[in-house]
Short mmCIF file of C-alpha atoms and ligand atoms in Angstrom, two decimals:
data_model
loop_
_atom_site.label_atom_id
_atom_site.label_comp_id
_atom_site.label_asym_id
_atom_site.label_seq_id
_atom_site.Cartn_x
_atom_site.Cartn_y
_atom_site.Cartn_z
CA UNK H 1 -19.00 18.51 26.72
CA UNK H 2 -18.04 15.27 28.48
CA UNK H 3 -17.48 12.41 26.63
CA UNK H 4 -19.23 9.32 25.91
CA UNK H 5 -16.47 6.94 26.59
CA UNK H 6 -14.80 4.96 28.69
CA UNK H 7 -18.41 3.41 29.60
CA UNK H 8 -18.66 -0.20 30.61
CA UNK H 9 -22.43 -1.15 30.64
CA UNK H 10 -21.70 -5.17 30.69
CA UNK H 11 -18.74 -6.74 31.70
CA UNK H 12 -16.89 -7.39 28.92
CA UNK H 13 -16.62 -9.86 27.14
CA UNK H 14 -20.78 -9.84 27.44
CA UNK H 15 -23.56 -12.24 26.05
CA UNK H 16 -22.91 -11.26 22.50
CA UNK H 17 -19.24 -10.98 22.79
CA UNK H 18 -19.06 -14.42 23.71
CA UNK H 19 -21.19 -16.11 20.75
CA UNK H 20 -18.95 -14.66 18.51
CA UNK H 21 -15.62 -15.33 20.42
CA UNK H 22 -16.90 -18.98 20.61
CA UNK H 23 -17.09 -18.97 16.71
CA UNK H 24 -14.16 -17.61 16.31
CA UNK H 25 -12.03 -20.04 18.31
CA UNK H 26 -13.89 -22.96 17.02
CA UNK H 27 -13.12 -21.92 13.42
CA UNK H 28 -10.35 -19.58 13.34
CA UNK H 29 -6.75 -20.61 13.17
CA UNK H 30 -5.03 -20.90 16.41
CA UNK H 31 -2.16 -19.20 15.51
CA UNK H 32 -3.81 -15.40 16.20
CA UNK H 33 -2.93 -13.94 19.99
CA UNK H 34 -6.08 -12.36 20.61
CA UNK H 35 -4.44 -10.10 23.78
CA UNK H 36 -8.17 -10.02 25.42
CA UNK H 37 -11.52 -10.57 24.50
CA UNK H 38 -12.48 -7.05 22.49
CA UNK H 39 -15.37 -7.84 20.04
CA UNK H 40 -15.92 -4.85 18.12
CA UNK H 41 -18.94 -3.29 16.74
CA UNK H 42 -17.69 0.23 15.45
CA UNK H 43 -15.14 2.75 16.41
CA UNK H 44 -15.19 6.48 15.84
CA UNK H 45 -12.53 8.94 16.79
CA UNK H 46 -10.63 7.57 19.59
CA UNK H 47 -13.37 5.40 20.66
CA UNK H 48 -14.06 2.00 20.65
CA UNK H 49 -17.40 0.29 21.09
CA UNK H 50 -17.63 -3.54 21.76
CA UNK H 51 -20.59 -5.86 20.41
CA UNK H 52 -22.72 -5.12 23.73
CA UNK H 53 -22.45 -1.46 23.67
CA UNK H 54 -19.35 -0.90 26.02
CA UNK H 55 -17.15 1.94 24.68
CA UNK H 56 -13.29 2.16 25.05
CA UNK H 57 -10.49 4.67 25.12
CA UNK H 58 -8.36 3.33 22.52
CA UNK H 59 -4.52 3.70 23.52
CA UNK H 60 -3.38 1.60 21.03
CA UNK H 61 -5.03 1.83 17.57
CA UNK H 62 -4.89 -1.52 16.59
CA UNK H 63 -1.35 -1.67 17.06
CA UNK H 64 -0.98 1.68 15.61
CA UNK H 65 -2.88 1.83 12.73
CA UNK H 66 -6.00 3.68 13.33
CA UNK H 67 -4.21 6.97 12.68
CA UNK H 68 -6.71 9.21 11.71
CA UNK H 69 -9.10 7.70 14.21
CA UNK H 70 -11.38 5.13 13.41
CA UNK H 71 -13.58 5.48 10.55
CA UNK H 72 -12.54 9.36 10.49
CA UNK H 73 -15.75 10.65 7.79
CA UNK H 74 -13.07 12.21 5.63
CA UNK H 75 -11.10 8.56 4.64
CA UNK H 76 -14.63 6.72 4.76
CA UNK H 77 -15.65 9.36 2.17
CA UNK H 78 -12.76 8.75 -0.14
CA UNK H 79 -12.84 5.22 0.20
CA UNK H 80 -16.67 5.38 -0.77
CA UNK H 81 -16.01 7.35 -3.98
CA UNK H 82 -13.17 5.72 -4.68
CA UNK H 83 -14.71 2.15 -4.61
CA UNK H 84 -17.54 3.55 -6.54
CA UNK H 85 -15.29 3.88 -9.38
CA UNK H 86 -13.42 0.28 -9.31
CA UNK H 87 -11.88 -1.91 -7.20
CA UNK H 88 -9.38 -3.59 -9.02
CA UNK H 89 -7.43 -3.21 -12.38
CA UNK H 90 -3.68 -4.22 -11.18
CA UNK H 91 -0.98 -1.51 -10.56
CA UNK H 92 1.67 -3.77 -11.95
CA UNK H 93 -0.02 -3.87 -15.44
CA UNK H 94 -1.90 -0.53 -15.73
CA UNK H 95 -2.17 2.53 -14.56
CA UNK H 96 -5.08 4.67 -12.67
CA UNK H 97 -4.73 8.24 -11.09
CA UNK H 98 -4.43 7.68 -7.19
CA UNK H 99 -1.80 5.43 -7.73
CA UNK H 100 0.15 7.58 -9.76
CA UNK H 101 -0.70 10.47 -6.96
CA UNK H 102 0.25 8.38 -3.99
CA UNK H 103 3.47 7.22 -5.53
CA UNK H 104 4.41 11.28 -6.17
CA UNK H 105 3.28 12.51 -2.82
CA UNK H 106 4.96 10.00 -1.18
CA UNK H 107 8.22 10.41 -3.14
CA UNK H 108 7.85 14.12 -2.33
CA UNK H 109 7.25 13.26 1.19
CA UNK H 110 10.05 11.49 2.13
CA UNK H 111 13.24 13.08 3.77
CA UNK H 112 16.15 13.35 1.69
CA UNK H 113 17.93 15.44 -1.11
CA UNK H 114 17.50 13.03 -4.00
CA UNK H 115 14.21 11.74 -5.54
CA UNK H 116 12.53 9.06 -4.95
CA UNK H 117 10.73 6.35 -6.56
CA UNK H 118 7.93 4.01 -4.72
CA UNK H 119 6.66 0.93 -4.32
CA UNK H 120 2.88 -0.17 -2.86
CA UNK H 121 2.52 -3.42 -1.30
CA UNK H 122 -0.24 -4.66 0.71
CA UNK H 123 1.36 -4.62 3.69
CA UNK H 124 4.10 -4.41 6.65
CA UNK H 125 5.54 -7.63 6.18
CA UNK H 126 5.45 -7.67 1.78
CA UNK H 127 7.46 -4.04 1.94
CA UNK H 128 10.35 -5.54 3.90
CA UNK H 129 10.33 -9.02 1.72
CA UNK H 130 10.37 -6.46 -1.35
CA UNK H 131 12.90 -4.21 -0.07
CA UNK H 132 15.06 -7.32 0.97
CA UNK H 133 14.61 -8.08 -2.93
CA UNK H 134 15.95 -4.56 -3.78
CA UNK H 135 18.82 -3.95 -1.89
CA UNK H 136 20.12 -7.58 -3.00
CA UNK H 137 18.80 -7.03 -6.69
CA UNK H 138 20.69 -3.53 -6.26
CA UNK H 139 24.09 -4.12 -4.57
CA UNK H 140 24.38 -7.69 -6.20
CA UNK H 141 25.65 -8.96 -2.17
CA UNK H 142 23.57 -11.39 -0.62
CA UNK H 143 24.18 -10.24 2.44
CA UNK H 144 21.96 -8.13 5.46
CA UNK H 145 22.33 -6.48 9.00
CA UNK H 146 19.39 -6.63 11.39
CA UNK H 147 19.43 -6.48 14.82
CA UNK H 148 18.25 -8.03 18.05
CA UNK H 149 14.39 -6.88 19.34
CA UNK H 150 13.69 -6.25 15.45
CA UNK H 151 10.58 -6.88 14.02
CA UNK H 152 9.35 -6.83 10.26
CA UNK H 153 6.64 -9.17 9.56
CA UNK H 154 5.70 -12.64 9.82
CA UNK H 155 6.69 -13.78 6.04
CA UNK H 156 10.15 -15.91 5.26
CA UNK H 157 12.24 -13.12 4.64
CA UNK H 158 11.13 -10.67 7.28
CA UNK H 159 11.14 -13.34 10.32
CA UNK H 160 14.27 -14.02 9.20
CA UNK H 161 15.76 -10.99 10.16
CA UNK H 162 12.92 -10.52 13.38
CA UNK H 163 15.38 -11.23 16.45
CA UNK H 164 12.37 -9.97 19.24
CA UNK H 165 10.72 -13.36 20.66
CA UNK H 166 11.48 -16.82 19.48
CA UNK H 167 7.93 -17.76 19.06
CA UNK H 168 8.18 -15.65 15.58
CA UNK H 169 10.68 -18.47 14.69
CA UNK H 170 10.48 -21.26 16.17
CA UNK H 171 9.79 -24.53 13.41
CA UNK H 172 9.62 -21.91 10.66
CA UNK H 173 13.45 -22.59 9.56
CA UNK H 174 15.65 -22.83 7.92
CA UNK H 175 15.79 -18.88 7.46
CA UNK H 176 17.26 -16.53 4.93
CA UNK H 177 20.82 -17.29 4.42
CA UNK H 178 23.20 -13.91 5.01
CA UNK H 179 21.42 -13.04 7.51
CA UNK H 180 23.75 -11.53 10.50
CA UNK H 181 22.09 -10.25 13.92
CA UNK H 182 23.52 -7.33 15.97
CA UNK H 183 22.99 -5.43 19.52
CA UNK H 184 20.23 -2.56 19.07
CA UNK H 185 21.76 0.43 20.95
CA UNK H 186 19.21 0.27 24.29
CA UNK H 187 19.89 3.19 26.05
CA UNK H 188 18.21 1.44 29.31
CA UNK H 189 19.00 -1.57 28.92
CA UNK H 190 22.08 -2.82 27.28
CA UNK H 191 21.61 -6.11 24.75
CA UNK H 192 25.12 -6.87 25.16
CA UNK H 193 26.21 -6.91 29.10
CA UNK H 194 25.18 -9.83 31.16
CA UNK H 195 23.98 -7.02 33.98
CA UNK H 196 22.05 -4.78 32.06
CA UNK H 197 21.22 -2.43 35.10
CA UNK H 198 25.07 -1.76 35.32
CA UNK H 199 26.80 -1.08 31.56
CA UNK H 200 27.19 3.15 31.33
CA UNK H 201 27.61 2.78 27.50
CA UNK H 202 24.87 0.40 25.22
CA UNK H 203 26.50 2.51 22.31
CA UNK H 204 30.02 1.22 22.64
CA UNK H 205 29.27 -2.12 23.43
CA UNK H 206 26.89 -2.42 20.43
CA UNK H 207 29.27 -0.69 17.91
CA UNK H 208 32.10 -3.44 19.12
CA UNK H 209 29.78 -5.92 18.33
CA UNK H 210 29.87 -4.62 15.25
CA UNK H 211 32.99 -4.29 14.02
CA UNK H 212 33.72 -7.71 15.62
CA UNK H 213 31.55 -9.11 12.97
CA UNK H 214 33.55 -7.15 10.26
CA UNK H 215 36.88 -8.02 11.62
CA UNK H 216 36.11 -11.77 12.12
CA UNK H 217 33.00 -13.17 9.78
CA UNK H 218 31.79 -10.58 6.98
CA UNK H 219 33.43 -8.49 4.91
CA UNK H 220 31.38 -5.05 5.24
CA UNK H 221 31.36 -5.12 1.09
CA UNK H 222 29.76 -7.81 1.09
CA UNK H 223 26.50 -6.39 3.05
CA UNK H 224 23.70 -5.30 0.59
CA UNK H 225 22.07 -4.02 3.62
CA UNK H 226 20.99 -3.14 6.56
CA UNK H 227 17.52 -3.04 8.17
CA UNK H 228 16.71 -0.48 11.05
CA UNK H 229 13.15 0.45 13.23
CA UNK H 230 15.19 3.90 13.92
CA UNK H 231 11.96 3.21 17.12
CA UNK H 232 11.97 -0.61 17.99
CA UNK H 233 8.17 -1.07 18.01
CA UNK H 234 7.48 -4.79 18.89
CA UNK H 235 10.60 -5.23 20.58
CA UNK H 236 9.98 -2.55 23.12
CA UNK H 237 9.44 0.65 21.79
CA UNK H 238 13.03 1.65 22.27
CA UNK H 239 14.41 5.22 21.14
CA UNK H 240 18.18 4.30 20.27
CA UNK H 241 20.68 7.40 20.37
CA UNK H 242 21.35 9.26 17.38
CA UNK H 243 24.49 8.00 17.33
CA UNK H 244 23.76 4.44 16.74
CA UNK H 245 21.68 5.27 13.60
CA UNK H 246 24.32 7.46 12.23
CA UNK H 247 27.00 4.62 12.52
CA UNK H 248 24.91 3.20 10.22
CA UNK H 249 23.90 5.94 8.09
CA UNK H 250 27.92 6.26 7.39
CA UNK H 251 28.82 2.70 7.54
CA UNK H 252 26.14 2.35 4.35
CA UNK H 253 27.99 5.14 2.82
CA UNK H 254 31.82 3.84 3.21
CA UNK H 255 30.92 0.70 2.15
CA UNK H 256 28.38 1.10 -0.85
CA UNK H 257 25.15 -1.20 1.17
CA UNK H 258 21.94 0.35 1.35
CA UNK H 259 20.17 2.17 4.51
CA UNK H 260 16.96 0.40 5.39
CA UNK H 261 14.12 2.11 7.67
CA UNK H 262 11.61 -0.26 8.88
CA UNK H 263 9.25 2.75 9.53
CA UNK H 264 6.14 0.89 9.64
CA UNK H 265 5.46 1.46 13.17
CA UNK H 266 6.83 5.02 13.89
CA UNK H 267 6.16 6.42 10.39
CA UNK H 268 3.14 8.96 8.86
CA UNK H 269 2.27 11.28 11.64
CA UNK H 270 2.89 9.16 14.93
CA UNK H 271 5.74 10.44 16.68
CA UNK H 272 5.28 14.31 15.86
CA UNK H 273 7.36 14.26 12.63
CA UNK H 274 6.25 12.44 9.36
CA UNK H 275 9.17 10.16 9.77
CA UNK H 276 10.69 9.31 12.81
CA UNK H 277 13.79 9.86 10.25
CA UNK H 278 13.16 13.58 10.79
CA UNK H 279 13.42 12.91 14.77
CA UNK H 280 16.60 11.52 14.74
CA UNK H 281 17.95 13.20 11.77
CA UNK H 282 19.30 10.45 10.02
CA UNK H 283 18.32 9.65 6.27
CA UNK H 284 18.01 6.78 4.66
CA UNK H 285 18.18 5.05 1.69
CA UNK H 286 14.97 3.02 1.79
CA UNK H 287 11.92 4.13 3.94
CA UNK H 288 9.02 1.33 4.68
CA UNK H 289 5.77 2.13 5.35
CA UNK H 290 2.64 0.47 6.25
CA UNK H 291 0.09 0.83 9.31
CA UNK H 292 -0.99 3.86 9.66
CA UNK H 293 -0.02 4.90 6.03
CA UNK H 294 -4.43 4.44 4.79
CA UNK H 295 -5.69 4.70 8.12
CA UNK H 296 -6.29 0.56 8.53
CA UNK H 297 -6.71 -0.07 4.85
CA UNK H 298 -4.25 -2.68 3.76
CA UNK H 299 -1.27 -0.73 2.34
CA UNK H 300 2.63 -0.83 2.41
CA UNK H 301 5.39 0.93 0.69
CA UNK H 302 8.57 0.73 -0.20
CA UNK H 303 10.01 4.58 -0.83
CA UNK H 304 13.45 4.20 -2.64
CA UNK H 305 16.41 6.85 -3.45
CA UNK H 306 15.55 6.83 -7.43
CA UNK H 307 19.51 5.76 -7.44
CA UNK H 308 18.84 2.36 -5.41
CA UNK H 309 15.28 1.59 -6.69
CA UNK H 310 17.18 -0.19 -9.53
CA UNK H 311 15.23 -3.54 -10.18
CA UNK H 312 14.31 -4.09 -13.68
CA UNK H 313 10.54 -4.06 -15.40
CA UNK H 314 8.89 -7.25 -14.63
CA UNK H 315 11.40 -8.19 -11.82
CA UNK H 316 8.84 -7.36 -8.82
CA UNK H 317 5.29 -7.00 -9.19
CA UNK H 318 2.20 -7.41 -7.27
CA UNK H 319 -1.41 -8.36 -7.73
CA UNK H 320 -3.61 -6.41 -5.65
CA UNK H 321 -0.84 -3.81 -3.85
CA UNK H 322 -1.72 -0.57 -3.91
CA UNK H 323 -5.06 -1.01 -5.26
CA UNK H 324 -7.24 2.05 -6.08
CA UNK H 325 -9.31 2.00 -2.61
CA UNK H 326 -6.63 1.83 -0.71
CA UNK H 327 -4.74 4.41 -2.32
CA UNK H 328 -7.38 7.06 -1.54
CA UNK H 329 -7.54 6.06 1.87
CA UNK H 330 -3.89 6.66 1.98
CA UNK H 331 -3.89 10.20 0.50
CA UNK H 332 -6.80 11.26 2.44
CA UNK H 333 -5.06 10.20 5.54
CA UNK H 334 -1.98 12.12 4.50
CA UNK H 335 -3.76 15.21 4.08
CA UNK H 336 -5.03 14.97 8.18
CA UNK H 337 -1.96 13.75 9.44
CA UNK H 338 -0.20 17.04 7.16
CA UNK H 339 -3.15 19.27 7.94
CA UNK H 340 -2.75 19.02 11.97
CA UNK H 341 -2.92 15.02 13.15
CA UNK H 342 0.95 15.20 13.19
CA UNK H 343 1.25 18.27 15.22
CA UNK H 344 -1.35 16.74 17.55
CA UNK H 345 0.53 13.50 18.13
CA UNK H 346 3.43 15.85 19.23
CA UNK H 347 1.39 17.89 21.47
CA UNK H 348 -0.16 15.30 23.08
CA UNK H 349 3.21 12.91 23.50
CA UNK H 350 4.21 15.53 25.59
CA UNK H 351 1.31 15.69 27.93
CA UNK H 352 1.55 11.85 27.91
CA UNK H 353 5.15 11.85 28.89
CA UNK H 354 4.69 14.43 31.58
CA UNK H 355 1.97 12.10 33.13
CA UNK H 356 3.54 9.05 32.80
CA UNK H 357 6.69 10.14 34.39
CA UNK H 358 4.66 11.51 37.62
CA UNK H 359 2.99 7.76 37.39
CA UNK H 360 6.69 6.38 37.40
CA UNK H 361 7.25 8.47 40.62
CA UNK H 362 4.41 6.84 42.44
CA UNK H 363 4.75 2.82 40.48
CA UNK H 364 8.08 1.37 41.94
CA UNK H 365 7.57 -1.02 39.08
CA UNK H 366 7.63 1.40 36.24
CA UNK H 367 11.39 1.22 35.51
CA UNK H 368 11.20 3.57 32.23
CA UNK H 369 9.53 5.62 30.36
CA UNK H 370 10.44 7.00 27.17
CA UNK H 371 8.83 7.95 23.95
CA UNK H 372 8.33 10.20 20.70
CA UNK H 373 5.05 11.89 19.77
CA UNK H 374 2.10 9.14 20.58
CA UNK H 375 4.60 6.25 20.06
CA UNK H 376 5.56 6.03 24.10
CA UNK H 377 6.57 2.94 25.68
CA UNK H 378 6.40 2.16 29.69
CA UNK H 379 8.85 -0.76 31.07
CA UNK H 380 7.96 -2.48 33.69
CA UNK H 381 10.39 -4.00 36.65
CA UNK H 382 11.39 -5.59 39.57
CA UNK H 383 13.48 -3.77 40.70
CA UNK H 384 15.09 -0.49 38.98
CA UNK H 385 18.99 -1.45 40.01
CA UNK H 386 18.82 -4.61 38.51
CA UNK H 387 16.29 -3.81 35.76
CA UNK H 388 15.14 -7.19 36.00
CA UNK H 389 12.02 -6.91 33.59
CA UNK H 390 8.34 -8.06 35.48
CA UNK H 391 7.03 -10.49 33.11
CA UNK H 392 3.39 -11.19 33.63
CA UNK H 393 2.32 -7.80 34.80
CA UNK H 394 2.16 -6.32 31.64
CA UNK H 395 -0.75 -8.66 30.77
CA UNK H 396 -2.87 -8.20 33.85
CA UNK H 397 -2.41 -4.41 33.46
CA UNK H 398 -4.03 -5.05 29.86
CA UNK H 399 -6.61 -7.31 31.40
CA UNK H 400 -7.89 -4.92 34.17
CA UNK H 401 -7.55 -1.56 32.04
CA UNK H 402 -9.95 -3.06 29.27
CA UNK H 403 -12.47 -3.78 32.45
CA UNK H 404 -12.03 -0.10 33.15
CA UNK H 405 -12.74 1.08 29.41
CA UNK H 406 -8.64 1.71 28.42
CA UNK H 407 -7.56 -0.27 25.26
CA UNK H 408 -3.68 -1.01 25.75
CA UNK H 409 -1.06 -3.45 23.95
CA UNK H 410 2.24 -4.39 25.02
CA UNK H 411 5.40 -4.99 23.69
CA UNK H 412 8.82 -6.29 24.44
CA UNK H 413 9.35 -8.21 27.82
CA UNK H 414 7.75 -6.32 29.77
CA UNK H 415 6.62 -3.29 28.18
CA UNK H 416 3.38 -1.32 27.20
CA UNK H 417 2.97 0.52 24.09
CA UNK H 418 1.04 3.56 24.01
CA UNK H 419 0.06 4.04 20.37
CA UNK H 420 -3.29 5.63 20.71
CA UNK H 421 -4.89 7.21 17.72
CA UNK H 422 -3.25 10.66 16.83
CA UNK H 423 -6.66 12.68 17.35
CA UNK H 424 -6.70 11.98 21.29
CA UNK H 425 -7.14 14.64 23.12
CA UNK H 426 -6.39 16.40 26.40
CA UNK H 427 -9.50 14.74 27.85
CA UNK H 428 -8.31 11.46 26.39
CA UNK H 429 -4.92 11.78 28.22
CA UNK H 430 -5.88 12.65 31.26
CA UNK H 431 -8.62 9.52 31.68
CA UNK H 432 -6.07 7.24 30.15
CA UNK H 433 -3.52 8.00 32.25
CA UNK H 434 -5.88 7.50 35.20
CA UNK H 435 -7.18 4.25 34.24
CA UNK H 436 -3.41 3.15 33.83
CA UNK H 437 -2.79 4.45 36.91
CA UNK H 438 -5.56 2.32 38.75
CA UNK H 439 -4.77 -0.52 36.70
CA UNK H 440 -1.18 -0.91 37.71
CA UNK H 441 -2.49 -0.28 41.54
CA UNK H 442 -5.09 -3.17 40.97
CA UNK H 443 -2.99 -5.78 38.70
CA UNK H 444 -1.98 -9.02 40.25
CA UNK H 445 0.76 -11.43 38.89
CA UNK H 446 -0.45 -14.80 39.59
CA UNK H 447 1.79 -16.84 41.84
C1 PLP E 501 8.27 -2.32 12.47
C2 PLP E 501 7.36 -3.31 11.79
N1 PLP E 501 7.73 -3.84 10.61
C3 PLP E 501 6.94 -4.70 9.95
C4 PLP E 501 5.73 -5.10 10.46
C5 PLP E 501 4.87 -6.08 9.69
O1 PLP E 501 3.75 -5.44 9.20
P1 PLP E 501 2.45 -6.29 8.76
O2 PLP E 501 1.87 -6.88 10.00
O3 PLP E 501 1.57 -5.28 8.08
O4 PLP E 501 2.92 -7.32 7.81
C6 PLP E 501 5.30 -4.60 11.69
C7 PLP E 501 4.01 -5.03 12.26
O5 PLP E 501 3.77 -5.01 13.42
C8 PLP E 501 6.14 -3.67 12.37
O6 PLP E 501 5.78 -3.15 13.55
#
């Protein structure tokens, strides 16, 4: 049966789009981006459906957080019953059931030989600031690795170690001290070379950057640790070689600091394994979740090797994380991405690769295309010797796809995300990938 969506009956934003958009800016702070002007009204599945009754493809999940779809009847259900029951008693003091059974399916979850103890925050941004507490409160070093492109949340301690686009910091200093920034390994584009187009080994150059620091500025026993997106997500959804994680992974090890995953993007489901982790085939010490981990309810977590997860009772707390709603929205949501979500989201990557690369053969601008599972990330060009990245196209893409029905999000310079929900079909890749298609055609960088 065909389906009911893409289907643009008004040109959005319509009448009633616009009364509320008008509210919004008048009131609202002026901080928020607000990519385009989608005014929602419900979503079901992998559909969208704006205030005036136009439906959308949704490619990007509210920056990849509508796992299970939106409002998928099974996590509405437990949320329901669950907030039937109570809404609030504090994890930190006292205890309640789905708590207890999302912090042992979780622990279970996890990759790795030794067990694990967890953490629930309320989201992205509170799991790094508590696991930035742990790995100090651990090793006793002040010190931490993150890298350039990284992004973990919008709080003191995570923009300190964000190194993706200045407007994250600008004003908001001074930042964490012991902070120290290093080259992501970008297997396109190299962070380190003034010519990007022309360095044959990213790898090398970012591991010499490395030990640079150790030889000239920080003793490597003095790192309590070091924070990793094993994908970048914000900062381009870049897929570094294995290699580059696993200098880590044994760095950590010869030196007694503690492996951090910032999983909060690529984790639960979205790139075909439960943990990209399990993709690369590193393991770390520390895995952070958030996003897609209750299906859009607000939850984080911070899922420590029982061995590191060493803070003392009363030393880190919070008031409303992992509260009993959430928590059944998070183990329903586990049981669809287990039960056949994740296995989707692999399946359908690889359609989605296959049809981006043929639009990358017709798109002179489409300079790469790379990906894992539903977390797939198009880079857009110049020119594909220099690699010179072609700012401002990403945004009219965005802007003439969402006239067409296709809800995207970029990322990076000059990147788009594809992080649609992971129940998309065949159907749903195949009209995405043709709206895309006419929407690079039809998008115009302003002069
Ligand atoms: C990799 C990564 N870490 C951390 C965060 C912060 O999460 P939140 O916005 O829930 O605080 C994000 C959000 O985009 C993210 O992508």
């Amino acid at each position: 049966m065909a389906k009911d969506y893409p289907r643009i009956v008004t040109p959005p934003p319509g009448p009633n789009a616009q009364r509320i958009i008008e509210r919004d800016q008048r009131y609202a702070s002026p901080s928020y981006i607000k990519e385009y002007p989608l005014v929602v009204a419900r979503g079901s599945g992998a559909m969208v459906e704006d205030v005036d009754g136009n439906r959308y493809l949704d490619f990007m999940a509210g920056i990849a957080v509508a796992s299970t779809g939106h409002s998928h009847p099974a996590v509405v259900a437990a949320i329901r019953e669950a907030a039937g029951k109570f809404l609030h008693i504090c994890s930190t003091d006292f205890y309640y059931e789905p708590f207890a059974a999302l912090c042992e399916r979780l622990a279970r979850l996890v990759p790795g030989p030794e067990p694990k103890r967890v953490f629930l925050t309320n989201s992205g941004t509170e799991a790094v600031e508590g696991a930035i507490k742990l790995v100090r409160a651990h090793t006793k070093r002040p010190n931490i690795i993150a890298f350039r492109g990284a992004f973990h949340g919008r709080t003191m301690g995570a923009i300190s170690l964000n190194a993706s686009k200045i407007k994250y910091r600008r004003h908001f200093g001074p930042f964490l001290p012991g902070v120290y920034h290093l080259p992501y390994a970008d297997p396109y584009a190299c962070q380190v070379c003034r010519a990007p187009g022309t360095c044959r080994d990213p790898l090398a150059c970012a591991i010499e950057e490395a030990e640079a620091l150790f030889r000239e500025r920080v003793a490597p026993d003095e790192i309590a640790g070091v924070f990793i997106e094993p994908i970048l997500g914000e900062g381009g959804y870049v897929i570094p070689p294995r290699e580059f994680l696993q200098y880590w992974r044994d760095f950590c090890d010869a030196h007694g600091a503690v492996l951090v995953f910032d999983e909060i993007q690529s984790g639960v489901g979205r790139t075909g394994f439960m943990f990209a982790s399990q993709l690369v085939d590193v393991t770390p010490d520390v895995t952070l979740l958030a996003k897609g981990l209750a299906s859009g309810m607000p939850l984080g977590a911070i899922v420590a090797k029982e061995s590191v997860m060493t803070w003392e009772r009363g030393t880190h707390g919070s008031t409303f994380g992992g509260n009993p709603v959430c928590c059944a929205a998070a183990l329903a949501t586990l049981d669809l991405i287990e039960d056949g979500l994740c296995a989707n989201a692999g399946r359908m990557g690889t359609i989605l690769l296959r049809g981006l690369r043929t639009l990358a053969g017709k798109h002179e601008c489409i300079g790469d295309v790379r990906g894992a599972g539903l977390m797939v990330g198009v880079t857009f060009v110049k020119d594909r010797t220099t690699k010179e990245p072609f700012t401002g196209l990403v945004p009219q893409i965005e802007r003439v796809a969402f006239g067409k029905g296709l809800l995207l999000l970029g990322c990076g310079t000059s990147s788009i995300r594809i992080a649609p929900p992971l129940v998309v079909d065949e159907e749903d890749i195949a009209t995405g990938l043709r709206i895309l298609d006419e929407a690079i055609t039809q998008a115009r960088v302003p002069a």
